[in-house]
Coordinates of C-alpha atoms in Angstrom, one line a residue:
Chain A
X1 CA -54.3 9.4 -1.4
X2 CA -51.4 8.6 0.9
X3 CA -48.1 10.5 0.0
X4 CA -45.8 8.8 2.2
X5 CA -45.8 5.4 0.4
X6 CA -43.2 6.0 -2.2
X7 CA -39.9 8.2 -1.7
X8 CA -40.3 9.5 -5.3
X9 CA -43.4 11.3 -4.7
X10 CA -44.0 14.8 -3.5
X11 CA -46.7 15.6 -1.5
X12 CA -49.5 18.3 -3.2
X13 CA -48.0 20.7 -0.7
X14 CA -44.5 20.0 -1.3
X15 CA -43.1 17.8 1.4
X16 CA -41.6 14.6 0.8
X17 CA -42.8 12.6 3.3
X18 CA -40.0 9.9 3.7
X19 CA -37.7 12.5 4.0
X20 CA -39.5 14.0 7.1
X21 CA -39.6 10.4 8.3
X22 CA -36.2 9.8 8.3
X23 CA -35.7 13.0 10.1
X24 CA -38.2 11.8 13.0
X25 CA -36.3 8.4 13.8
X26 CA -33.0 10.8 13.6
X27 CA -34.4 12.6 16.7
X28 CA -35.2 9.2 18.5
X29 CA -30.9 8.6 18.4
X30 CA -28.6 9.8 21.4
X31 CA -27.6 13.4 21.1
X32 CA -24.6 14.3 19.4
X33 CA -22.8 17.2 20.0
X34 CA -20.0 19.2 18.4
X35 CA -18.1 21.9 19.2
X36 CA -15.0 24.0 16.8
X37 CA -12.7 25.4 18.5
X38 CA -9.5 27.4 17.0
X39 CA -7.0 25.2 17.5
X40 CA -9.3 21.8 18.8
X41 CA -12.3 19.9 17.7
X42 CA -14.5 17.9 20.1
X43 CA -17.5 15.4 19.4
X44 CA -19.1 14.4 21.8
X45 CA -21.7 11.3 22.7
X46 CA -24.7 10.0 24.8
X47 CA -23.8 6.6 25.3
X48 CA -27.0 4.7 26.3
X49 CA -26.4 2.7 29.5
X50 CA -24.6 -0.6 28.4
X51 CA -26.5 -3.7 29.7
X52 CA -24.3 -5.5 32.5
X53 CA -23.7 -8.5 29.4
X54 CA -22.8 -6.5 26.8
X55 CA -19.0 -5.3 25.2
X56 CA -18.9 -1.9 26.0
X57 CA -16.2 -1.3 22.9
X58 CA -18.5 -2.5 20.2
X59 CA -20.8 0.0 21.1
X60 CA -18.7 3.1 19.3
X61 CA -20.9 6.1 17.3
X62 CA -17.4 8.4 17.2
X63 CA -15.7 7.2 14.0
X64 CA -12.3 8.2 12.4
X65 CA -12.9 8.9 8.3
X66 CA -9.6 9.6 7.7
X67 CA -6.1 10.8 10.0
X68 CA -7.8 14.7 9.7
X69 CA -11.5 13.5 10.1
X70 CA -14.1 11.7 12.3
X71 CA -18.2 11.9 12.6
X72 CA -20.3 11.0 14.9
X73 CA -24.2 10.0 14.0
X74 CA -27.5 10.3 15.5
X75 CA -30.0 7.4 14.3
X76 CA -30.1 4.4 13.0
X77 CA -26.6 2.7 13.8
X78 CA -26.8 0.5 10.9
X79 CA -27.7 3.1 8.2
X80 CA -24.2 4.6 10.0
X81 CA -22.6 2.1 8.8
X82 CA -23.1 1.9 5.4
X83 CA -22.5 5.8 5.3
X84 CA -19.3 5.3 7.5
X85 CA -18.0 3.1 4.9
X86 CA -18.5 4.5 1.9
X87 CA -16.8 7.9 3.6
X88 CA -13.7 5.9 4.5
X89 CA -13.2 4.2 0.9
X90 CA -13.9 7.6 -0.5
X91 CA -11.1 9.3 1.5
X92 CA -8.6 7.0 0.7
X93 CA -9.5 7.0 -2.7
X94 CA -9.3 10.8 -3.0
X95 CA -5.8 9.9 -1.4
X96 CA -4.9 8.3 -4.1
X97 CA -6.0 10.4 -7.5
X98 CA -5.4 13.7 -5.9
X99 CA -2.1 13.0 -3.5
X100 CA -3.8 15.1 -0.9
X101 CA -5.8 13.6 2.0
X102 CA -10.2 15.6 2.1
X103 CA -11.2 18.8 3.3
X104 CA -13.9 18.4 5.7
X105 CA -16.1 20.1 3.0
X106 CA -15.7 17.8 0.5
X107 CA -16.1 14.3 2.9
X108 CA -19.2 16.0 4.0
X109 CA -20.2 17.2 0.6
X110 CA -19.7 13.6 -0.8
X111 CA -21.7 12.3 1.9
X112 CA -24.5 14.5 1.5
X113 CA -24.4 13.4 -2.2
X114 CA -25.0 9.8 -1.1
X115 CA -27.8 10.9 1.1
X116 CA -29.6 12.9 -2.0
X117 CA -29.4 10.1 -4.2
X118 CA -31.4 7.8 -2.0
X119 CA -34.0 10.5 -1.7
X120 CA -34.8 10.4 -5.3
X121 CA -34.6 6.7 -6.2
X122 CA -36.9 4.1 -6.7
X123 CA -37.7 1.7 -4.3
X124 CA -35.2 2.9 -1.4
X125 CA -35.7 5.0 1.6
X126 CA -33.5 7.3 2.7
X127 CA -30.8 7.0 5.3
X128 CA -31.8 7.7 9.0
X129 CA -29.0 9.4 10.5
X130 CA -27.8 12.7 10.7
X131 CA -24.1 13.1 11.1
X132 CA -21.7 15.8 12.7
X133 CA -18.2 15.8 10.9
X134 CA -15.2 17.5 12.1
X135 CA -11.8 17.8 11.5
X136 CA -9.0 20.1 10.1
X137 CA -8.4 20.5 6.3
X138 CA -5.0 20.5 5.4
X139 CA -4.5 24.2 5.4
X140 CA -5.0 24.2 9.6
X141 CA -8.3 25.3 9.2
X142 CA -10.7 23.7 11.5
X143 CA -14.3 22.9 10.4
X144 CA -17.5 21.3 11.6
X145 CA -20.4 20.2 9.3
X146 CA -23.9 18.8 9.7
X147 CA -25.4 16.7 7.3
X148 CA -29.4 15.6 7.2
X149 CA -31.5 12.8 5.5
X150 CA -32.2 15.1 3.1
X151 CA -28.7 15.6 1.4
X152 CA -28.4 19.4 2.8
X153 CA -25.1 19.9 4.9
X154 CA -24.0 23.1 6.5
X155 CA -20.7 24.4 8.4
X156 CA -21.3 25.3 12.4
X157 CA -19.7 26.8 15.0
X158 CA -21.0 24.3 17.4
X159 CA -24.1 22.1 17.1
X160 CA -26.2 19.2 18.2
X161 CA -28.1 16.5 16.6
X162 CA -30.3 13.5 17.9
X163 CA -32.9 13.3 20.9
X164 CA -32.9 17.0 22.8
X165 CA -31.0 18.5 20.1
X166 CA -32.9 21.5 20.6
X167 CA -32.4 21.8 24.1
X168 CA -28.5 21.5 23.7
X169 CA -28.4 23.8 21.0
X170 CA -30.1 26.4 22.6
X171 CA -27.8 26.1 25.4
X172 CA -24.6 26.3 23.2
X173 CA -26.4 29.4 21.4
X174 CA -26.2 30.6 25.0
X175 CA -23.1 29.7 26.2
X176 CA -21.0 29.6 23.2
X177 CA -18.2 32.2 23.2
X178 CA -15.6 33.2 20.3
X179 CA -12.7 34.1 22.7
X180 CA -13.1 31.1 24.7
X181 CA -12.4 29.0 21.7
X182 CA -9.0 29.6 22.0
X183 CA -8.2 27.9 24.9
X184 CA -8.7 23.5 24.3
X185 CA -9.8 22.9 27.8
X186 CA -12.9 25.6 27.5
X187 CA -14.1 23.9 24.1
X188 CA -14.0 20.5 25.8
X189 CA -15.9 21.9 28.7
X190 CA -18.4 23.6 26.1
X191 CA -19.6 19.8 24.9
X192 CA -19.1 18.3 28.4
X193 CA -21.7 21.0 29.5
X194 CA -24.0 21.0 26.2
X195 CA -24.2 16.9 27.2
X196 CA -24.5 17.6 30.7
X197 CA -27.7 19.3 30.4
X198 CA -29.6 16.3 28.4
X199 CA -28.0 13.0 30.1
X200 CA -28.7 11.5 32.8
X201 CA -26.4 9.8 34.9
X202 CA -23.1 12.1 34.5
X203 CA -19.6 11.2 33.0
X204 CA -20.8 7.5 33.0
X205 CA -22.7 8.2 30.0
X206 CA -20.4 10.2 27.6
X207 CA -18.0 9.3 24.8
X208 CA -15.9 12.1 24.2
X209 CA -13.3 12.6 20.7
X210 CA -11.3 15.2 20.6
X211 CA -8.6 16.1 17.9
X212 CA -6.1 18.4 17.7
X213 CA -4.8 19.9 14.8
X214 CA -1.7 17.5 13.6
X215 CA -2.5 15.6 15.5
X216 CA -4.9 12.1 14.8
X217 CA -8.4 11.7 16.5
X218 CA -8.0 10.7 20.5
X219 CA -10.8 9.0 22.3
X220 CA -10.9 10.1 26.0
X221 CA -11.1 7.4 28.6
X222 CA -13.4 7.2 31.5
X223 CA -11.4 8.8 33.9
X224 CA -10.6 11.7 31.7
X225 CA -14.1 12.7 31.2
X226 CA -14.9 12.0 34.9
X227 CA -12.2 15.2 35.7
X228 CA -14.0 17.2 33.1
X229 CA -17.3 16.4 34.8
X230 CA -15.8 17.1 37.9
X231 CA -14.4 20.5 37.4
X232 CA -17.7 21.2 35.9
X233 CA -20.3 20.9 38.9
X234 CA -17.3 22.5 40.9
X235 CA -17.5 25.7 38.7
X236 CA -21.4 25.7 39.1
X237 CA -21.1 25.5 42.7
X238 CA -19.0 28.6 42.5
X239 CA -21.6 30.0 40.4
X240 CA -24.1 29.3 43.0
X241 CA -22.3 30.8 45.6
X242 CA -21.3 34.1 43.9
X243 CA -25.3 34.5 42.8
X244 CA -26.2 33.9 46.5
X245 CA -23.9 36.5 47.9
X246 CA -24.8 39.3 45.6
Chain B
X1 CA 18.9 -2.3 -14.3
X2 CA 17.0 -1.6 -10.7
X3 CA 18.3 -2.6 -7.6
X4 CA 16.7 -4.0 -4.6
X5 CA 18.1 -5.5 -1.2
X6 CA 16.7 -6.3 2.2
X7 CA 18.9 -7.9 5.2
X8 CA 16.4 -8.9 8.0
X9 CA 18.6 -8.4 11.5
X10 CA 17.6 -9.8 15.0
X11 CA 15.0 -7.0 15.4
X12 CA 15.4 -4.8 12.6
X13 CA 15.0 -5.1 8.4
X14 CA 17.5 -2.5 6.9
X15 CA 16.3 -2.2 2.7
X16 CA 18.2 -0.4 0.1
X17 CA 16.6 0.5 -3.6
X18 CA 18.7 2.7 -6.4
X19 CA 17.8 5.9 -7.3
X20 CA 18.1 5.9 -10.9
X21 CA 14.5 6.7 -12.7
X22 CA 15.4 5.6 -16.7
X23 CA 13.6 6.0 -20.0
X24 CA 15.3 3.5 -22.3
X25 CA 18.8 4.3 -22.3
X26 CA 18.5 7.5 -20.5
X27 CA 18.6 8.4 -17.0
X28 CA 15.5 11.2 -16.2
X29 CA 16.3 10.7 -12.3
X30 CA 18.6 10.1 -10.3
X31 CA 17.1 10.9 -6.5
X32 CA 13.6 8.8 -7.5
X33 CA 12.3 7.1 -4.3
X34 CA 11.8 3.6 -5.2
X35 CA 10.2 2.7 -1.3
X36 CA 6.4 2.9 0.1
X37 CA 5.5 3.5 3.4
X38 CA 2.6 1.5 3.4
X39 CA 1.8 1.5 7.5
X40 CA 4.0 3.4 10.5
X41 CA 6.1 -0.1 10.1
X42 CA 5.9 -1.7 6.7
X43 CA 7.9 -0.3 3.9
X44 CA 7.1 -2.3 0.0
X45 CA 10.1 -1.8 -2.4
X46 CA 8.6 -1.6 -5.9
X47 CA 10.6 -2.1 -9.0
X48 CA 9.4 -3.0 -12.8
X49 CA 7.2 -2.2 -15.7
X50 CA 7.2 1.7 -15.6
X51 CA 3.7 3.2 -14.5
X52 CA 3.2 -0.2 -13.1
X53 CA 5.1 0.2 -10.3
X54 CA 4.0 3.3 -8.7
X55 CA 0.3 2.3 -9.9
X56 CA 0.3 -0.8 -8.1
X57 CA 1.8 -0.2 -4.9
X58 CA 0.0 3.2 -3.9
X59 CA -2.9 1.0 -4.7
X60 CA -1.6 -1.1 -2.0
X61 CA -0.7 1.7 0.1
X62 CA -4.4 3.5 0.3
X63 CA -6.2 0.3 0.6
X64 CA -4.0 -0.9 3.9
X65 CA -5.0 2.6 5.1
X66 CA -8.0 2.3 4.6
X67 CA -8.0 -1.3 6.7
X68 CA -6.9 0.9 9.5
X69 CA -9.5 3.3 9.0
X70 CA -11.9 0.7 9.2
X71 CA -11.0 -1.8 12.2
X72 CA -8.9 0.2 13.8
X73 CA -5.5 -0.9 13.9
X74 CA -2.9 -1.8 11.4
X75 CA -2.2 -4.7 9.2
X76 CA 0.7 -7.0 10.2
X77 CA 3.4 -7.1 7.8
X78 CA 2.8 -10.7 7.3
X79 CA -0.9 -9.8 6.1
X80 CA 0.1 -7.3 4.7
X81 CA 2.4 -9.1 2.4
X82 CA -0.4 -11.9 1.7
X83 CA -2.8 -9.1 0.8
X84 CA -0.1 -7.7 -1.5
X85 CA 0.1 -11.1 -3.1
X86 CA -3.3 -12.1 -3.6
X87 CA -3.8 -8.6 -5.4
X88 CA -0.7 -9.3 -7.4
X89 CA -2.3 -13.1 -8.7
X90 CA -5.4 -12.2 -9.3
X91 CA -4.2 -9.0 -12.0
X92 CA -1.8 -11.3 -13.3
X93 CA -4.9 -13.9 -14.4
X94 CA -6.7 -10.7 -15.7
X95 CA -6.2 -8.8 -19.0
X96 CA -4.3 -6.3 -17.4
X97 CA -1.6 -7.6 -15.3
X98 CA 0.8 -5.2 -13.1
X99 CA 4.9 -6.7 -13.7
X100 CA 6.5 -5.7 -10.4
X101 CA 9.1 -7.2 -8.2
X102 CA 8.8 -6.6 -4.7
X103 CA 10.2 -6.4 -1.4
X104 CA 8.1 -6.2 1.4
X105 CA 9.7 -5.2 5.1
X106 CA 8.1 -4.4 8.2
X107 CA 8.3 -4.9 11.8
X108 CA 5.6 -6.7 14.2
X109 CA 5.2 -6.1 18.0
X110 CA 4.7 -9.9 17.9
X111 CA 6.5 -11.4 15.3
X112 CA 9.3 -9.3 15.1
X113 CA 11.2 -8.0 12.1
X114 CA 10.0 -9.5 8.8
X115 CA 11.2 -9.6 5.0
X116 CA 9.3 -11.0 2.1
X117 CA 10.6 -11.4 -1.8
X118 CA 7.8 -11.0 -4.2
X119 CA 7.7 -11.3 -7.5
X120 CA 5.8 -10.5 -10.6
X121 CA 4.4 -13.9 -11.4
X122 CA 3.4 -13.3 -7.6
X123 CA 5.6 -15.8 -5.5
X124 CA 5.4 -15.0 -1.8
X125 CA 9.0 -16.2 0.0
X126 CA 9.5 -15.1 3.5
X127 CA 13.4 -14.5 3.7
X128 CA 16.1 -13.3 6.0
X129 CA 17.9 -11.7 3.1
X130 CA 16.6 -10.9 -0.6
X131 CA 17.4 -8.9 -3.8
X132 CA 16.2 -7.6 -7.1
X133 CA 17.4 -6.7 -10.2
X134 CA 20.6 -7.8 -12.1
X135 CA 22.5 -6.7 -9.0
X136 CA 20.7 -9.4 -6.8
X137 CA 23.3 -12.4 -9.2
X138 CA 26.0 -10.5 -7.6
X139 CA 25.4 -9.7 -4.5
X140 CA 23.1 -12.9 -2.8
X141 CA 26.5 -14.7 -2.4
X142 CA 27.9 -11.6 -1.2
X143 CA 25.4 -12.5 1.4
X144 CA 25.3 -15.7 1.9
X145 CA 29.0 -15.6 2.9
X146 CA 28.9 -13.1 5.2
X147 CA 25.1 -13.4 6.8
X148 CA 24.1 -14.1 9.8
X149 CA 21.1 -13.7 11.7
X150 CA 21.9 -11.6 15.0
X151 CA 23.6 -9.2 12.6
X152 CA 24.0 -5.6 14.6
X153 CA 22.5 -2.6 13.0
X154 CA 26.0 -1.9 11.7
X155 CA 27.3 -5.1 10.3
X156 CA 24.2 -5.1 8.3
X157 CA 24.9 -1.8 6.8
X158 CA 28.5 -2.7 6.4
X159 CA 27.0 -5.7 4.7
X160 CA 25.0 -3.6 2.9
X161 CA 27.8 -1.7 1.7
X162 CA 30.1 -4.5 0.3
X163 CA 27.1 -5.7 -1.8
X164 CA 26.7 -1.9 -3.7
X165 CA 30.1 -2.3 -4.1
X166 CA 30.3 -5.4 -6.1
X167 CA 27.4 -3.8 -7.8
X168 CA 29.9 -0.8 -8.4
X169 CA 32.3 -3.1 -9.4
X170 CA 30.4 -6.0 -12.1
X171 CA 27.8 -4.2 -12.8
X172 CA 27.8 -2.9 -16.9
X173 CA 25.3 0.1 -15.8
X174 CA 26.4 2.6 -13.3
X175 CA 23.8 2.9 -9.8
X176 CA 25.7 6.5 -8.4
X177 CA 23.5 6.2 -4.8
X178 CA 20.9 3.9 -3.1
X179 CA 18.2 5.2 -0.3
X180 CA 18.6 3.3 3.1
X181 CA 16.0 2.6 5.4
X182 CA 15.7 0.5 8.8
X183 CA 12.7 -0.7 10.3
X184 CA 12.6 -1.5 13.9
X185 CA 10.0 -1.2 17.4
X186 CA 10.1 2.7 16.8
X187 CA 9.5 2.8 13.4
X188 CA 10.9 3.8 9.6
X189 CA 14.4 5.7 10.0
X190 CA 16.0 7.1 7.1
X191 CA 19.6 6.3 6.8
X192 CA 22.5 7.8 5.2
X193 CA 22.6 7.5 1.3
X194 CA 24.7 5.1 0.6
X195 CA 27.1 6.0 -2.9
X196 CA 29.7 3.3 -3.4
X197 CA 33.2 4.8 -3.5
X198 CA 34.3 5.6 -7.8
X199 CA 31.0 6.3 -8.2
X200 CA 30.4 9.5 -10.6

């Protein structure tokens, strides 16, 4: 008998079967990666080469939550959506009881809640993203969270989601350093390099957030990233050089 | 009993509201904040029913936020105030209808500076000078006397003044200070509280 039919069955070994599902077409989606720093957060995107026809604006997977928080997804866009929006109404809402705007925590709790529910109901799949959420909760702290098809979230230092992910997190296992965190430009480098490794054509192909704390979520144009990018393949070349001569 | 004025300018709206927060005959306040900052350029002065008011507009408030979160960029003042509106009609033809009068202020890259009178059976009038409250039988001829539209940031407040202190003057119940507030390219500035001279 086939297990995978409805979402409110467990498999005889214990796997529920949609859930995995959703989980596969999450690691179809354009990498994702975060990065927390001590005083900056970045998100970072694969931007799939825009057609020569089509709006480059409307094509946007970095989006604001709230003035102190922003996600980006890996998946199905659409699903994104719905998630996106129910995040946004929630934040304003919890505005407006509590007179104090979400910690990360609770955003990506409240989320995740979402995400469980549609893993236990009848005659609904589950959603087919998973979603990196950063930002700073009103004490200064800065936080970054992962959420999954299945409802589970946890907090990171610095993580990836979406096609490669493994790849790019083993590189930020690798290259990820406490003291560096201290210094912006180094945890914007971080997430330039982590995308480096799994796209293709360069600068061209990032979207780049970055938020400081106070201060509201800022989208880095083009050019900005191409400097980044830039500075980048010059440090390698140093790094070259220096391994040659020794 | 509550006070509200707005004077639109050429490219400013300067709004006053009292301070005075009452229970029946008693004053419990006298610094309450009677103005909502509902975008970086839109201010809604909310005066009525108690609960009411405070209910209503921070309703207001976190849902033109929550436009912005959404598409991007703000509400213009005059969408704003039509959003306001149609909130405001369709509670009124529910069981549980909010009684607030309103003045909504704000500033448009486009349009320029804007002022619209609401009140609680939800009439929408786009004005270049409005009031609330008792005070506002007293003071719109103030204004209509000495208006005029390319008013400088300090004839309106000087306008601004001689009205409080009619209100000072006529009015049975004492307002002791008003909040002041000027909308402009730049933003929401505070002003000087204004307390009318003889005031306790």
């Amino acid at each position: 008998m086939s297990y995978d039919r409805a979402i409110t069955v467990f498999s005889p070994d214990g796997h529920l079967f949609q859930v995995e599902y959703a989980q596969e077409a999450v690691k179809k989606g354009s990498t994702a990666v975060g990065v927390r720093g001590k005083n900056m957060v970045v998100l970072g995107v694969e931007k799939k080469s825009v057609t020569k026809l089509q709006d480059d604006r409307t094509v946007r997977k970095i989006c604001a939550l709230d003035e102190n928080v922003f996600l980006a997804f890996a998946g199905l866009t659409a699903d994104a959506r719905v998630v996106v929006n129910r995040a946004r109404v929630e934040c304003q809402s919890h505005r407006l009881t509590v007179e104090d705007p979400v910690t990360v925590e609770y955003i990506t709790r409240f989320i995740s809640n979402i995400k469980q529910r549609y893993t236990q109901s009848n005659g609904r799949r589950p959603f087919g993203i998973s979603s990196l959420i950063v930002g700073f909760d009103f004490d200064g702290t800065p936080k970054l969270y992962q959420t999954e098809p299945s409802g589970t979230y946890h907090a990171w230092k610095a993580n990836a989601i979406g096609r490669s992910a493994k790849t790019v997190r083993e590189f930020l296992e690798k290259s990820y350093k406490e003291e560096d965190m201290e210094s912006d430009t180094n945890v914007i480098k971080l997430a330039v390099r982590a995308l480096l490794e799994v796209v293709q054509s360069g600068g061209k192909n990032i979207e780049l957030a970055i938020m400081k704390r106070d201060e509201p979520m800022k989208i880095l144009d083009q050019q900005e990233i191409e400097e980044y990018v830039t500075t980048i393949e010059n440090e390698k070349e140093e790094a070259e050089k220096k391994k040659k001569k020794t | 009993m509550e006070y509200l004025i707005g004077i639109q300018g050429k490219d400013f709206v300067i709004v006053a509201a009292d301070n005075v927060a009452a229970s029946s005959i008693i004053q419990m306040k006298q610094d309450q904040d009677k103005m909502f900052k509902l975008s970086d350029k839109i201010l809604l002065l909310c005066v009525g029913e108690a609960g009411d008011t405070v209910q209503f507009a921070e309703y207001i408030q976190k849902n033109i936020q929550l436009y912005k979160m959404r598409n991007g960029y703000e509400l213009s003042p005059t969408a704003a105030a039509n959003f306001t509106r149609k909130n405001l009609a369709d509670y009124l033809r529910s069981r549980t209808p909010y009684h607030v009068n309103l003045l909504l202020a704000g500033y448009d890259a486009v349009d320029g500076p804007g002022l619209y009178f609401m009140d609680y059976l939800s009439a929408l009038a786009k004005a270049p000078f409005a009031a609330h409250g008792y005070g506002a039988y007293l003071t719109l001829s103030i204004m209509d006397r000495y208006y005029r539209p390319d008013l400088t940031r300090d004839e309106a407040v000087e306008l601004l003044r001689k009205c409080i202190e009619e209100l000072n003057k006529r009015l049975i119940i004492n307002l002791p200070s008003f909040t002041v507030r000027l909308i402009d390219k730049d933003g929401i500035h505070d002003l000087e509280k204004l307390v009318p001279v003889g005031a306790k």
